[in-house]
XYZ file of C-alpha atoms in Angstrom:
731
model
C -0.815 41.593 -71.436
C -0.914 38.050 -70.203
C 2.560 38.565 -68.329
C 0.643 40.859 -66.153
C -1.411 37.948 -64.753
C 1.365 35.613 -64.441
C 1.694 34.226 -60.885
C 5.125 34.985 -59.231
C 6.841 33.705 -56.182
C 4.706 35.983 -53.931
C 1.540 34.534 -55.486
C 2.456 30.894 -54.816
C 3.963 31.910 -51.355
C 0.459 33.568 -50.223
C -1.306 30.287 -51.132
C 1.189 27.990 -49.643
C 1.275 30.206 -46.402
C -2.389 29.751 -46.170
C -2.195 25.982 -46.645
C 0.549 25.795 -43.911
C -1.840 27.544 -41.550
C -4.901 25.210 -42.152
C -5.527 22.573 -39.773
C -7.583 19.152 -40.159
C -8.271 19.730 -43.689
C -8.258 16.467 -45.566
C -5.572 16.317 -48.514
C -4.230 19.971 -47.717
C -0.768 18.825 -47.096
C -0.720 16.904 -50.415
C -2.306 19.945 -52.083
C 0.447 22.240 -50.700
C 3.161 19.684 -51.826
C 1.772 19.672 -55.408
C 1.774 23.328 -55.674
C 5.327 23.435 -54.656
C 6.251 20.645 -57.146
C 4.660 22.786 -59.875
C 6.757 25.717 -58.734
C 9.919 23.438 -58.795
C 9.100 21.916 -62.264
C 8.289 25.331 -63.921
C 11.335 26.760 -62.317
C 13.703 23.814 -63.638
C 11.903 24.021 -67.165
C 12.837 27.834 -67.207
C 16.442 27.244 -66.134
C 16.852 24.523 -68.863
C 15.238 26.882 -71.589
C 16.718 30.388 -70.639
C 18.562 30.800 -67.397
C 18.567 34.472 -68.008
C 14.730 34.953 -68.005
C 13.526 33.154 -64.961
C 10.311 34.498 -63.447
C 9.166 31.950 -60.855
C 11.710 30.556 -58.297
C 10.839 28.049 -55.429
C 12.070 30.060 -52.445
C 12.989 28.744 -49.166
C 10.014 30.420 -47.706
C 7.593 28.578 -50.157
C 9.387 25.330 -49.319
C 9.225 25.773 -45.536
C 5.418 26.705 -45.867
C 4.743 23.461 -47.828
C 6.691 21.511 -45.129
C 4.658 23.329 -42.307
C 1.332 22.004 -43.949
C 2.406 18.453 -43.394
C 3.243 19.426 -39.727
C -0.280 20.617 -39.330
C -1.862 17.740 -41.207
C -0.088 14.436 -39.889
C -3.155 12.472 -40.265
C -1.914 10.505 -43.130
C -1.590 6.651 -42.443
C 2.032 5.855 -41.953
C 3.648 4.045 -44.828
C 7.223 4.260 -46.160
C 6.081 6.805 -48.897
C 3.419 8.791 -47.325
C 4.601 9.582 -43.907
C 4.965 13.214 -43.116
C 8.614 13.070 -42.223
C 9.246 11.271 -45.426
C 7.446 13.676 -47.575
C 9.001 16.654 -45.878
C 12.451 15.131 -46.294
C 11.831 14.540 -50.000
C 10.825 18.112 -50.400
C 14.054 19.275 -48.743
C 16.196 16.956 -50.938
C 14.792 18.351 -54.012
C 15.287 21.911 -53.031
C 18.897 21.100 -52.263
C 19.214 19.365 -55.670
C 18.006 22.553 -57.497
C 20.294 24.757 -55.517
C 23.328 22.530 -56.301
C 22.460 22.522 -59.815
C 21.577 25.963 -60.636
C 23.129 27.827 -57.647
C 20.381 30.607 -57.143
C 20.618 31.891 -53.419
C 16.832 31.922 -53.337
C 16.754 28.049 -53.525
C 19.226 27.591 -50.858
C 17.705 25.674 -47.788
C 17.978 27.767 -44.775
C 17.267 27.610 -41.110
C 13.511 28.273 -41.734
C 13.311 25.093 -44.030
C 15.265 22.820 -41.575
C 13.171 24.084 -38.635
C 10.035 23.028 -40.507
C 11.308 19.619 -41.032
C 12.330 19.199 -37.404
C 9.039 20.427 -36.381
C 7.210 17.713 -38.182
C 9.254 15.152 -36.374
C 8.044 16.976 -33.100
C 4.397 16.937 -34.167
C 4.526 13.285 -35.182
C 6.426 12.153 -32.027
C 3.892 13.750 -29.825
C 0.976 11.921 -31.289
C -0.512 14.089 -33.703
C -2.896 12.235 -36.066
C -1.419 9.038 -37.242
C 1.532 9.649 -35.018
C -0.479 7.979 -32.322
C 0.318 4.614 -34.146
C 4.037 4.897 -33.814
C 5.818 2.505 -31.621
C 8.374 3.911 -29.199
C 11.205 2.708 -31.388
C 9.803 4.441 -34.323
C 9.678 7.822 -32.142
C 13.344 7.196 -31.071
C 14.436 6.942 -34.707
C 12.494 10.051 -35.547
C 14.331 11.873 -32.756
C 17.680 10.716 -33.954
C 16.889 11.981 -37.484
C 15.749 15.418 -36.188
C 19.078 15.665 -34.277
C 21.040 14.794 -37.389
C 19.372 17.778 -39.225
C 20.563 19.921 -36.295
C 24.151 18.521 -36.605
C 24.024 19.522 -40.339
C 22.782 22.959 -39.662
C 25.709 23.639 -37.027
C 28.341 21.999 -39.561
C 26.953 24.352 -42.274
C 26.987 27.290 -40.134
C 30.503 26.596 -38.870
C 31.485 26.265 -42.531
C 30.272 29.813 -43.243
C 26.534 29.417 -44.152
C 24.990 31.879 -41.827
C 21.475 31.112 -43.322
C 21.531 27.710 -41.780
C 22.317 28.951 -38.185
C 20.227 26.990 -35.647
C 18.121 29.119 -33.381
C 15.666 28.829 -30.478
C 13.109 27.366 -32.625
C 15.616 24.668 -33.921
C 16.493 23.610 -30.414
C 12.997 23.812 -29.015
C 11.553 21.627 -31.791
C 14.328 19.118 -31.334
C 13.672 18.966 -27.497
C 10.065 18.430 -28.208
C 10.779 15.611 -30.516
C 12.988 13.761 -27.909
C 10.204 14.472 -25.349
C 7.655 12.501 -27.516
C 10.261 9.672 -27.710
C 10.610 9.450 -23.912
C 9.104 6.575 -21.997
C 9.867 3.947 -19.440
C 11.516 1.728 -22.317
C 13.261 4.723 -23.605
C 14.853 6.642 -20.648
C 17.704 7.948 -22.665
C 15.567 10.565 -24.318
C 15.545 12.523 -21.011
C 19.299 12.556 -21.069
C 19.548 13.705 -24.427
C 17.230 16.652 -23.774
C 19.290 17.406 -20.753
C 22.395 17.700 -22.990
C 20.672 19.694 -25.599
C 19.259 22.284 -23.083
C 22.688 22.539 -21.297
C 24.367 23.205 -24.677
C 21.888 26.057 -25.494
C 22.489 27.596 -22.018
C 26.287 27.259 -22.494
C 26.091 29.132 -25.961
C 23.745 31.779 -24.446
C 26.032 32.633 -21.581
C 29.000 32.850 -23.864
C 27.359 34.892 -26.465
C 24.358 36.519 -24.909
C 22.741 35.980 -28.352
C 18.870 36.157 -27.856
C 18.343 33.958 -30.823
C 19.593 30.967 -29.048
C 18.332 31.859 -25.573
C 16.261 28.899 -24.128
C 12.654 30.020 -23.444
C 9.899 28.394 -21.319
C 8.773 26.084 -24.287
C 12.304 24.502 -24.283
C 12.261 23.998 -20.564
C 8.587 22.911 -20.328
C 9.197 20.214 -23.035
C 12.264 19.136 -20.957
C 10.040 18.665 -17.843
C 7.609 16.659 -20.156
C 10.428 14.453 -21.133
C 11.581 13.573 -17.667
C 7.908 13.021 -16.652
C 7.317 10.353 -19.516
C 10.766 8.798 -18.828
C 9.474 7.262 -15.569
C 12.804 6.926 -14.285
C 13.354 6.681 -10.436
C 14.749 10.316 -10.509
C 12.191 11.710 -12.947
C 10.243 13.891 -10.430
C 13.520 15.105 -8.956
C 15.028 15.895 -12.279
C 11.820 17.636 -13.482
C 11.730 19.744 -10.238
C 15.260 20.808 -10.875
C 14.142 22.257 -14.185
C 11.097 24.119 -12.566
C 13.671 25.618 -9.864
C 16.242 26.617 -12.679
C 13.484 28.339 -14.581
C 12.377 30.329 -11.362
C 15.904 31.044 -10.446
C 16.870 32.218 -14.032
C 13.714 34.445 -14.399
C 13.878 35.979 -10.909
C 17.613 36.915 -11.340
C 16.681 38.438 -14.715
C 19.346 36.313 -16.173
C 16.920 34.924 -18.550
C 13.309 36.281 -18.295
C 12.330 34.164 -21.324
C 12.548 31.296 -18.716
C 9.897 32.444 -16.561
C 7.572 29.414 -15.707
C 4.108 29.647 -16.792
C 0.867 27.592 -16.241
C 2.225 25.132 -18.908
C 5.433 24.519 -17.072
C 3.776 23.934 -13.902
C 1.274 21.600 -15.558
C 4.086 19.594 -16.894
C 5.438 19.221 -13.397
C 2.044 18.081 -12.031
C 1.749 15.587 -14.928
C 5.352 14.178 -14.013
C 4.163 13.782 -10.498
C 1.111 11.888 -11.534
C 3.174 9.663 -13.919
C 5.376 8.802 -10.773
C 2.461 6.579 -9.769
C 2.369 4.621 -12.829
C 2.138 0.998 -12.360
C 5.109 0.492 -14.872
C 7.314 3.263 -13.133
C 10.993 2.159 -12.933
C 11.363 2.299 -9.148
C 11.264 5.133 -6.846
C 7.521 5.506 -7.015
C 6.174 8.280 -4.832
C 3.393 7.408 -2.436
C -0.231 8.683 -3.027
C 0.090 11.070 -0.070
C 3.366 12.424 -1.435
C 1.840 13.048 -4.940
C -1.142 14.757 -3.411
C 0.933 17.005 -1.011
C 3.669 18.005 -3.679
C 0.665 18.788 -6.118
C -0.790 21.022 -3.662
C 2.566 22.679 -2.941
C 2.845 23.410 -6.675
C -0.574 25.097 -6.876
C 0.340 27.182 -3.960
C 3.519 27.995 -5.561
C 1.724 29.113 -8.673
C -0.385 31.471 -6.742
C 2.430 32.893 -4.701
C 4.312 33.667 -7.910
C 1.215 35.133 -9.715
C 0.641 32.337 -12.157
C -2.843 31.950 -12.850
C -3.755 28.263 -12.692
C -5.822 27.530 -15.953
C -8.221 24.655 -16.636
C -5.416 22.398 -18.028
C -3.421 22.824 -14.958
C -6.323 21.944 -12.520
C -7.204 18.970 -14.692
C -3.674 17.852 -14.366
C -4.010 18.313 -10.687
C -7.180 16.185 -10.589
C -5.380 13.554 -12.693
C -2.632 13.330 -10.077
C -5.042 13.100 -7.239
C -6.771 10.236 -9.201
C -3.469 8.415 -9.619
C -2.519 8.952 -5.927
C -5.024 6.286 -4.866
C -7.796 8.501 -3.842
C -7.963 8.462 0.054
C -10.821 10.509 1.688
C -8.637 13.389 1.995
C -7.561 13.334 -1.637
C -11.199 12.940 -2.744
C -12.261 15.845 -0.641
C -9.354 17.963 -2.023
C -10.417 17.149 -5.580
C -14.086 18.035 -4.854
C -12.830 21.416 -3.490
C -10.655 22.062 -6.596
C -13.694 21.327 -8.844
C -15.985 23.430 -6.632
C -13.492 26.442 -6.858
C -13.373 25.902 -10.719
C -17.092 26.392 -10.952
C -16.963 29.699 -8.829
C -13.906 30.799 -11.115
C -14.436 34.132 -13.002
C -11.275 33.145 -15.153
C -12.760 32.008 -18.514
C -10.078 29.320 -18.844
C -10.387 28.304 -15.317
C -14.067 26.822 -15.413
C -14.639 23.054 -15.531
C -14.745 21.326 -19.004
C -15.821 17.888 -19.692
C -12.363 16.585 -19.015
C -12.672 18.012 -15.547
C -15.809 15.908 -14.886
C -14.402 12.830 -16.392
C -11.294 13.241 -14.082
C -13.301 13.751 -11.057
C -15.060 10.467 -11.868
C -11.784 8.801 -12.099
C -11.020 10.161 -8.676
C -13.980 8.377 -7.412
C -13.277 5.287 -9.264
C -9.876 4.957 -7.807
C -10.788 5.892 -4.278
C -11.736 2.401 -3.222
C -14.856 3.941 -1.801
C -17.858 1.415 -1.892
C -20.154 4.158 -3.015
C -17.715 5.411 -5.738
C -20.036 4.273 -8.581
C -23.072 6.093 -7.249
C -20.912 9.482 -6.743
C -19.645 8.959 -10.453
C -23.266 8.369 -11.708
C -24.191 11.687 -9.599
C -21.606 13.633 -11.685
C -22.828 12.224 -14.911
C -26.350 13.238 -14.263
C -25.269 16.718 -13.226
C -23.313 17.043 -16.510
C -26.523 15.828 -18.442
C -28.892 18.018 -16.526
C -26.689 20.988 -16.937
C -26.567 20.561 -20.808
C -30.234 19.895 -21.166
C -31.207 22.937 -19.073
C -28.943 25.131 -21.161
C -26.528 26.150 -18.369
C -23.652 24.212 -19.726
C -22.600 23.986 -23.388
C -20.440 20.859 -23.062
C -22.412 17.678 -23.548
C -21.255 14.470 -21.967
C -18.918 12.320 -24.179
C -18.683 8.692 -24.519
C -15.720 8.879 -22.612
C -17.720 10.322 -19.729
C -20.216 7.432 -19.739
C -17.141 5.070 -19.956
C -15.625 6.607 -17.010
C -18.825 5.808 -14.781
C -18.943 2.254 -16.378
C -15.366 1.677 -15.288
C -16.369 2.941 -11.738
C -18.975 0.237 -11.644
C -16.458 -2.407 -13.246
C -13.770 -1.730 -10.457
C -16.331 -1.733 -7.786
C -16.540 -5.598 -8.126
C -20.048 -5.303 -6.762
C -22.595 -8.077 -7.661
C -24.767 -5.800 -9.691
C -21.727 -4.134 -11.464
C -21.982 -5.668 -14.922
C -26.071 -5.112 -14.924
C -25.418 -1.484 -14.099
C -22.780 -1.132 -16.797
C -25.034 -2.569 -19.286
C -27.881 -0.284 -18.141
C -25.640 2.921 -18.676
C -24.980 1.699 -22.307
C -28.714 1.087 -22.990
C -29.480 4.496 -21.489
C -27.170 6.402 -23.800
C -29.036 5.486 -26.747
C -32.275 6.811 -25.377
C -33.220 10.277 -26.457
C -33.289 12.917 -23.600
C -35.008 16.412 -24.300
C -34.460 19.703 -22.652
C -34.941 23.555 -22.931
C -34.705 25.069 -26.155
C -35.080 21.988 -28.095
C -31.887 20.405 -26.903
C -31.610 16.860 -27.191
C -29.111 14.345 -25.997
C -28.379 10.977 -27.442
C -24.759 9.427 -27.208
C -23.851 6.422 -29.196
C -21.593 4.116 -27.191
C -18.218 3.579 -28.428
C -15.294 0.977 -27.971
C -14.503 2.536 -24.730
C -17.705 1.880 -23.186
C -17.881 -1.757 -24.429
C -14.375 -2.000 -23.026
C -15.662 -0.960 -19.752
C -18.523 -3.515 -19.901
C -16.215 -6.294 -20.769
C -14.002 -5.253 -17.581
C -17.223 -5.373 -15.509
C -18.048 -8.771 -16.916
C -14.632 -9.909 -16.407
C -14.845 -9.002 -12.619
C -18.287 -10.600 -12.461
C -19.360 -13.708 -10.620
C -22.274 -14.233 -13.121
C -22.583 -17.766 -14.450
C -23.032 -16.558 -17.851
C -20.372 -13.945 -17.753
C -18.009 -15.857 -20.079
C -20.964 -16.103 -22.830
C -21.633 -12.179 -22.453
C -17.875 -11.523 -22.933
C -17.948 -13.371 -26.197
C -21.175 -11.947 -27.231
C -20.044 -8.342 -26.620
C -16.707 -8.869 -28.525
C -18.580 -10.632 -31.389
C -21.148 -7.540 -31.541
C -18.199 -5.124 -31.456
C -16.483 -7.030 -34.459
C -19.506 -7.199 -36.408
C -20.180 -3.556 -36.000
C -16.605 -2.687 -37.230
C -17.171 -5.097 -40.094
C -20.033 -2.970 -41.388
C -18.020 0.266 -41.113
C -18.830 1.526 -37.766
C -15.755 2.945 -36.970
C -16.714 4.178 -33.392
C -17.078 0.511 -32.163
C -13.772 -1.126 -33.256
C -12.265 -3.505 -30.997
C -8.999 -2.338 -29.846
C -5.967 -3.817 -27.917
C -7.753 -2.927 -24.617
C -10.858 -4.660 -25.747
C -9.155 -7.906 -26.611
C -7.012 -7.527 -23.309
C -10.027 -7.203 -21.160
C -11.738 -10.177 -22.710
C -8.699 -12.580 -22.242
C -8.438 -11.165 -18.784
C -11.987 -12.117 -18.179
C -11.492 -15.468 -19.490
C -8.379 -16.038 -17.712
C -10.110 -15.665 -14.418
C -12.417 -18.398 -15.297
C -9.867 -20.744 -16.565
C -10.292 -23.489 -13.956
C -11.066 -25.653 -16.979
C -9.097 -26.101 -20.312
C -12.072 -24.424 -21.981
C -11.687 -21.166 -20.452
C -7.748 -21.047 -21.259
C -8.283 -22.316 -24.727
C -11.009 -19.378 -25.310
C -8.499 -16.968 -24.083
C -5.695 -18.159 -26.410
C -8.263 -18.045 -29.280
C -8.651 -14.421 -28.670
C -4.900 -13.666 -28.438
C -4.764 -15.539 -31.875
C -7.328 -13.324 -33.203
C -5.322 -10.320 -32.013
C -2.102 -11.651 -33.752
C -4.111 -12.108 -37.000
C -5.562 -8.710 -36.887
C -2.198 -7.149 -36.315
C -0.590 -9.073 -39.112
C -3.366 -7.947 -41.450
C -2.469 -4.339 -40.863
C -4.766 -3.242 -38.069
C -3.440 -0.211 -36.252
C -6.091 -0.542 -33.665
C -4.828 -4.120 -32.320
C -1.442 -5.141 -31.221
C -0.531 -8.134 -29.123
C 1.525 -6.948 -26.321
C 2.848 -8.319 -23.052
C -0.365 -7.700 -21.022
C -2.374 -9.909 -23.435
C 0.087 -12.587 -23.378
C 0.359 -12.441 -19.765
C -3.187 -12.587 -19.203
C -3.292 -15.742 -21.642
C -0.388 -17.264 -19.890
C -2.170 -16.787 -16.477
C -5.237 -18.694 -17.943
C -3.164 -21.645 -18.546
C -1.035 -21.324 -15.192
C -4.319 -21.299 -13.328
C -5.007 -24.796 -14.466
C -2.323 -26.098 -12.121
C -1.280 -28.909 -14.238
C 1.778 -29.971 -16.088
C 0.041 -29.487 -19.371
C -1.026 -25.916 -18.320
C 2.602 -24.946 -17.245
C 3.929 -26.448 -20.442
C 1.552 -24.109 -22.493
C 2.352 -21.080 -20.397
C 6.023 -21.696 -21.188
C 5.314 -22.162 -24.929
C 3.587 -18.679 -24.973
C 6.499 -17.169 -23.174
C 8.914 -18.532 -25.730
C 6.507 -17.110 -28.479
C 6.972 -13.758 -26.851
C 10.764 -13.929 -26.850
C 10.845 -14.986 -30.433
C 8.544 -12.145 -31.532
C 10.537 -9.483 -29.491
C 13.794 -10.898 -30.871
C 12.504 -10.773 -34.460
C 10.740 -7.166 -34.263
C 12.605 -5.546 -31.357
C 9.176 -4.163 -30.228
C 9.421 -3.617 -26.455
C 5.671 -3.704 -26.306
C 5.882 -7.579 -26.651
C 8.858 -8.181 -24.484
C 8.116 -10.283 -21.458
C 8.737 -8.657 -18.066
C 9.172 -9.667 -14.550
C 5.411 -10.392 -14.240
C 5.249 -12.665 -17.121
C 8.324 -14.677 -16.101
C 6.883 -14.894 -12.633
C 3.615 -16.282 -13.929
C 5.316 -19.063 -15.787
C 7.506 -20.009 -12.705
C 4.416 -20.209 -10.642
C 2.779 -22.436 -13.167
C 5.658 -24.873 -12.856
C 5.739 -24.487 -9.089
C 2.112 -25.264 -8.725
C 2.428 -28.397 -11.079
C 5.060 -29.964 -8.832
C 8.143 -29.033 -11.230
C 10.609 -27.438 -8.993
C 13.574 -28.290 -11.140
C 11.938 -26.475 -14.364
C 10.890 -23.563 -11.908
C 14.405 -23.151 -10.900
C 15.807 -23.529 -14.472
C 13.548 -20.480 -15.358
C 14.729 -18.584 -12.427
C 18.403 -18.955 -13.582
C 17.121 -17.822 -17.170
C 15.738 -14.725 -15.574
C 18.880 -14.026 -13.627
C 20.962 -14.449 -16.875
C 18.711 -12.101 -18.995
C 18.553 -9.492 -16.125
C 22.232 -8.964 -16.649
C 21.472 -7.452 -20.109
C 20.813 -3.820 -20.070
C 17.630 -4.419 -22.326
C 16.204 -7.127 -20.118
C 16.893 -5.051 -16.725
C 13.031 -5.134 -15.978
C 13.179 -9.029 -15.751
C 15.344 -8.976 -12.501
C 13.665 -11.508 -10.131
C 12.518 -10.247 -6.692
C 11.967 -11.980 -3.366
C 8.549 -13.048 -4.527
C 9.875 -15.009 -7.499
C 12.697 -16.663 -5.301
C 10.216 -17.482 -2.657
C 7.792 -19.217 -5.281
C 10.727 -21.471 -6.297
C 11.590 -22.200 -2.727
C 7.977 -23.128 -2.162
C 8.225 -25.523 -5.049
C 11.234 -27.375 -3.820
C 9.497 -27.162 -0.359
C 6.621 -29.120 -1.688
C 8.966 -31.768 -3.235
C 10.838 -31.978 0.241
C 14.035 -30.650 -1.241
C 15.384 -28.743 1.775
C 18.892 -28.321 0.624
C 17.834 -26.745 -2.584
C 15.340 -24.503 -0.897
C 18.075 -23.392 1.535
C 20.430 -22.652 -1.290
C 18.069 -20.374 -2.736
C 17.588 -18.590 0.675
C 21.338 -18.074 1.037
C 21.553 -16.864 -2.653
C 18.976 -14.148 -1.701
C 20.987 -13.095 1.322
C 24.028 -12.818 -0.887
C 22.390 -10.583 -3.501
C 20.924 -8.540 -0.859
C 24.327 -7.799 0.682
C 25.307 -6.853 -2.833
C 22.697 -4.045 -2.595
C 19.669 -5.763 -4.401
C 17.140 -4.516 -1.991
C 14.255 -6.399 -3.846
C 15.933 -9.880 -2.792
C 15.600 -9.227 0.902
C 14.303 -12.685 2.231
C 11.032 -12.497 4.187
C 9.417 -14.648 6.784
C 7.591 -16.524 3.885
C 11.010 -17.529 2.461
C 12.279 -18.785 5.782
C 9.038 -20.768 6.487
C 8.960 -22.434 3.039
C 12.636 -23.643 3.716
C 11.423 -25.153 7.155
C 8.403 -26.721 5.319
C 10.802 -28.161 2.831
C 12.612 -30.030 5.625
C 9.436 -31.190 7.113
C 8.582 -32.724 3.786
C 12.003 -34.322 3.291
C 12.730 -37.962 3.909
C 16.099 -37.481 5.825
C 14.725 -37.198 9.325
C 18.056 -36.348 11.224
C 19.247 -33.790 8.744
C 15.677 -32.273 8.590
C 15.245 -31.673 12.289
C 18.762 -29.967 12.743
C 18.525 -27.763 9.694
C 14.891 -26.648 10.306
C 15.784 -25.843 13.897
C 18.877 -24.028 12.647
C 16.679 -21.903 10.465
C 14.051 -21.328 13.006
C 16.742 -20.086 15.544
C 18.359 -17.942 12.822
C 15.098 -16.050 12.345
C 14.879 -15.249 16.113
C 18.516 -14.090 15.957
C 18.169 -11.855 13.059
C 14.896 -10.367 14.589
C 16.830 -9.711 17.753
C 19.724 -7.989 15.750
C 16.912 -5.557 14.378
C 16.148 -7.232 11.149
C 12.660 -6.459 9.927
C 10.266 -8.928 8.297
C 11.679 -12.350 9.265
C 10.109 -12.909 12.756
C 8.478 -16.453 12.961
C 4.821 -16.147 12.487
C 1.934 -18.690 12.948
C 2.946 -20.353 9.497
C 6.603 -20.898 10.733
C 5.352 -22.411 13.979
C 2.965 -24.656 12.032
C 5.916 -25.815 9.703
C 8.045 -26.726 12.944
C 4.963 -28.476 14.444
C 4.297 -30.442 11.147
C 8.088 -31.559 11.161
C 8.214 -32.675 14.872
C 4.911 -34.553 14.528
C 5.850 -36.269 11.042
C 9.057 -37.499 12.594
C 7.672 -38.467 15.814
C 9.522 -39.903 19.083
C 9.428 -38.469 22.543
C 12.094 -35.812 22.133
C 10.342 -34.194 19.029
C 6.892 -34.470 20.559
C 8.203 -32.802 23.592
C 9.701 -30.125 21.536
C 6.300 -29.787 19.632
C 4.506 -29.245 23.058
C 7.056 -26.520 23.984
C 6.348 -24.783 20.699
C 2.647 -24.844 21.428
C 3.126 -23.436 25.031
């Protein structure tokens, strides 16, 4: 009887369930979708033929399994048709159409289906597979889409559809999606997560429904979200969540909120992020990060939470970002030593541990850091070859040592970096037939270019170009491990920008930038021209200290603005540093008027929310003051000084004038042609500096440069009275 062998819903469900649990199998998600489509097509054909004799129905379970297959296999390149979110959304749309058309309850999308769809948004936004290629704007759109699904589920539930009722998985996946969209350029994500978490807590307090009770997963992703936001209050907000978790679990109000190693690890990562160079103000000092990290480790021990490898590696990363003073380095070494002695299987060092310890040495500023980093590398190599350690050193391990040499700025750094790359290729043998050969990857060559960029070797520029050309040649013949990335080109531009005392160096830097733009337009996901690449190129032209160089720097700035206005991509939006470089360029080419006009433009833009990061600080103002100073424009220079004080009085701390600003104003009068006005105004400024210092103001006490400017003024004007004043100043 052929009907006995006919596959039914259960048969399809078993296979789709297996597909949904498979990871990193090429094409598995597409196969799952094709199988579901076969079910749907067969079902629809049965309904059209004889609705009373339907033997195969694509249930919500089968649909959610097919969607889950996409969440486990998000390595499909992102385009409009094949993105995991688009494919999963199309599956749900088809199921909804079948339910509306034929009305069978088995085909009604339920919470499991919608949860699977939100989960895909979470997986993609948190960098799974091709999700790493997404811009922060795309992640933000994904989060808004995921939240729209929650809104629909809540609306359906209120309308009487109990199968669409949101649960803790719904909210947890949505929080995770927003966490993946959080960054310094999108701090609003953290605020959304806080609202969602509070909404969950309010429902649970009101209903005591365990299906909606926030668990450690929800809270931990909220901590991640705050950490990634890099807001000034990020650490404080993240710590409030940790304390809330402890309070809820200790009082037994919500035992599911008990913080575990993942929660504390997320908090330590938030501390590390607070040292980011792009952090939006309120950065912690290195000592604060180290002490707070240590306090969290003690807190875990007191609460009986075992610190696993991930937590200890996060602590090491926090130490690396804290600047690495001798005490921090010693503490990092102590942690690694304790991990080596650990009897807890998940607490022993892995290759990431050693890589991070090398980074601690690299950022310590210790002159012996490269040698210490190499000793760690040799230890890992030896342990692997001797059979006492199963983890072989990665290309990233060698790259970390290369970076240690690059950042040392020692004369032999580039040579040593090259030597490490050459040694990677040489086979090493150990016990039991173990061998070790590691092919250098892009990150290794990036480190070499960084070392060359900091090198004083006469042929450094030629070596940078040759290394970049070699990487491009390897990529062109299919060597995917040596594909030049954004970091590669940035390092090359930076190296050339530091040798741009001639037009040739600046022109070469621009040529590389144009190559980046060309590759990105050609569809490369590895290369994207961003503000760092542009800023390095702008610096190359600014370093020429000529009107032509300044004009070219401004042209590149305008190009960035046009590209941002066209694409909306925050990665290319000029920031305060970019503007400052261009202003410096005009100041150094004796064009104070243009420098001042650009300052006005900065102030105008900073009033807009999206350009808040271009707010000029006291350094930018002082640069423009210095430009007027060189031109002998004392009145304009002093007007800028008064503008700084007015802004400072309004609460703009970054515009507090310094001794450099006052000194530049005095020098402006020394260079002025109106002798009578020059002396009176310069003396008034000099006396004001002393008055403010006497009143307790810090940072404006006249220094050697100030006295030199006053002496220059008196000597230039001459006359017995002024020369007498000069003698008094010398005394």
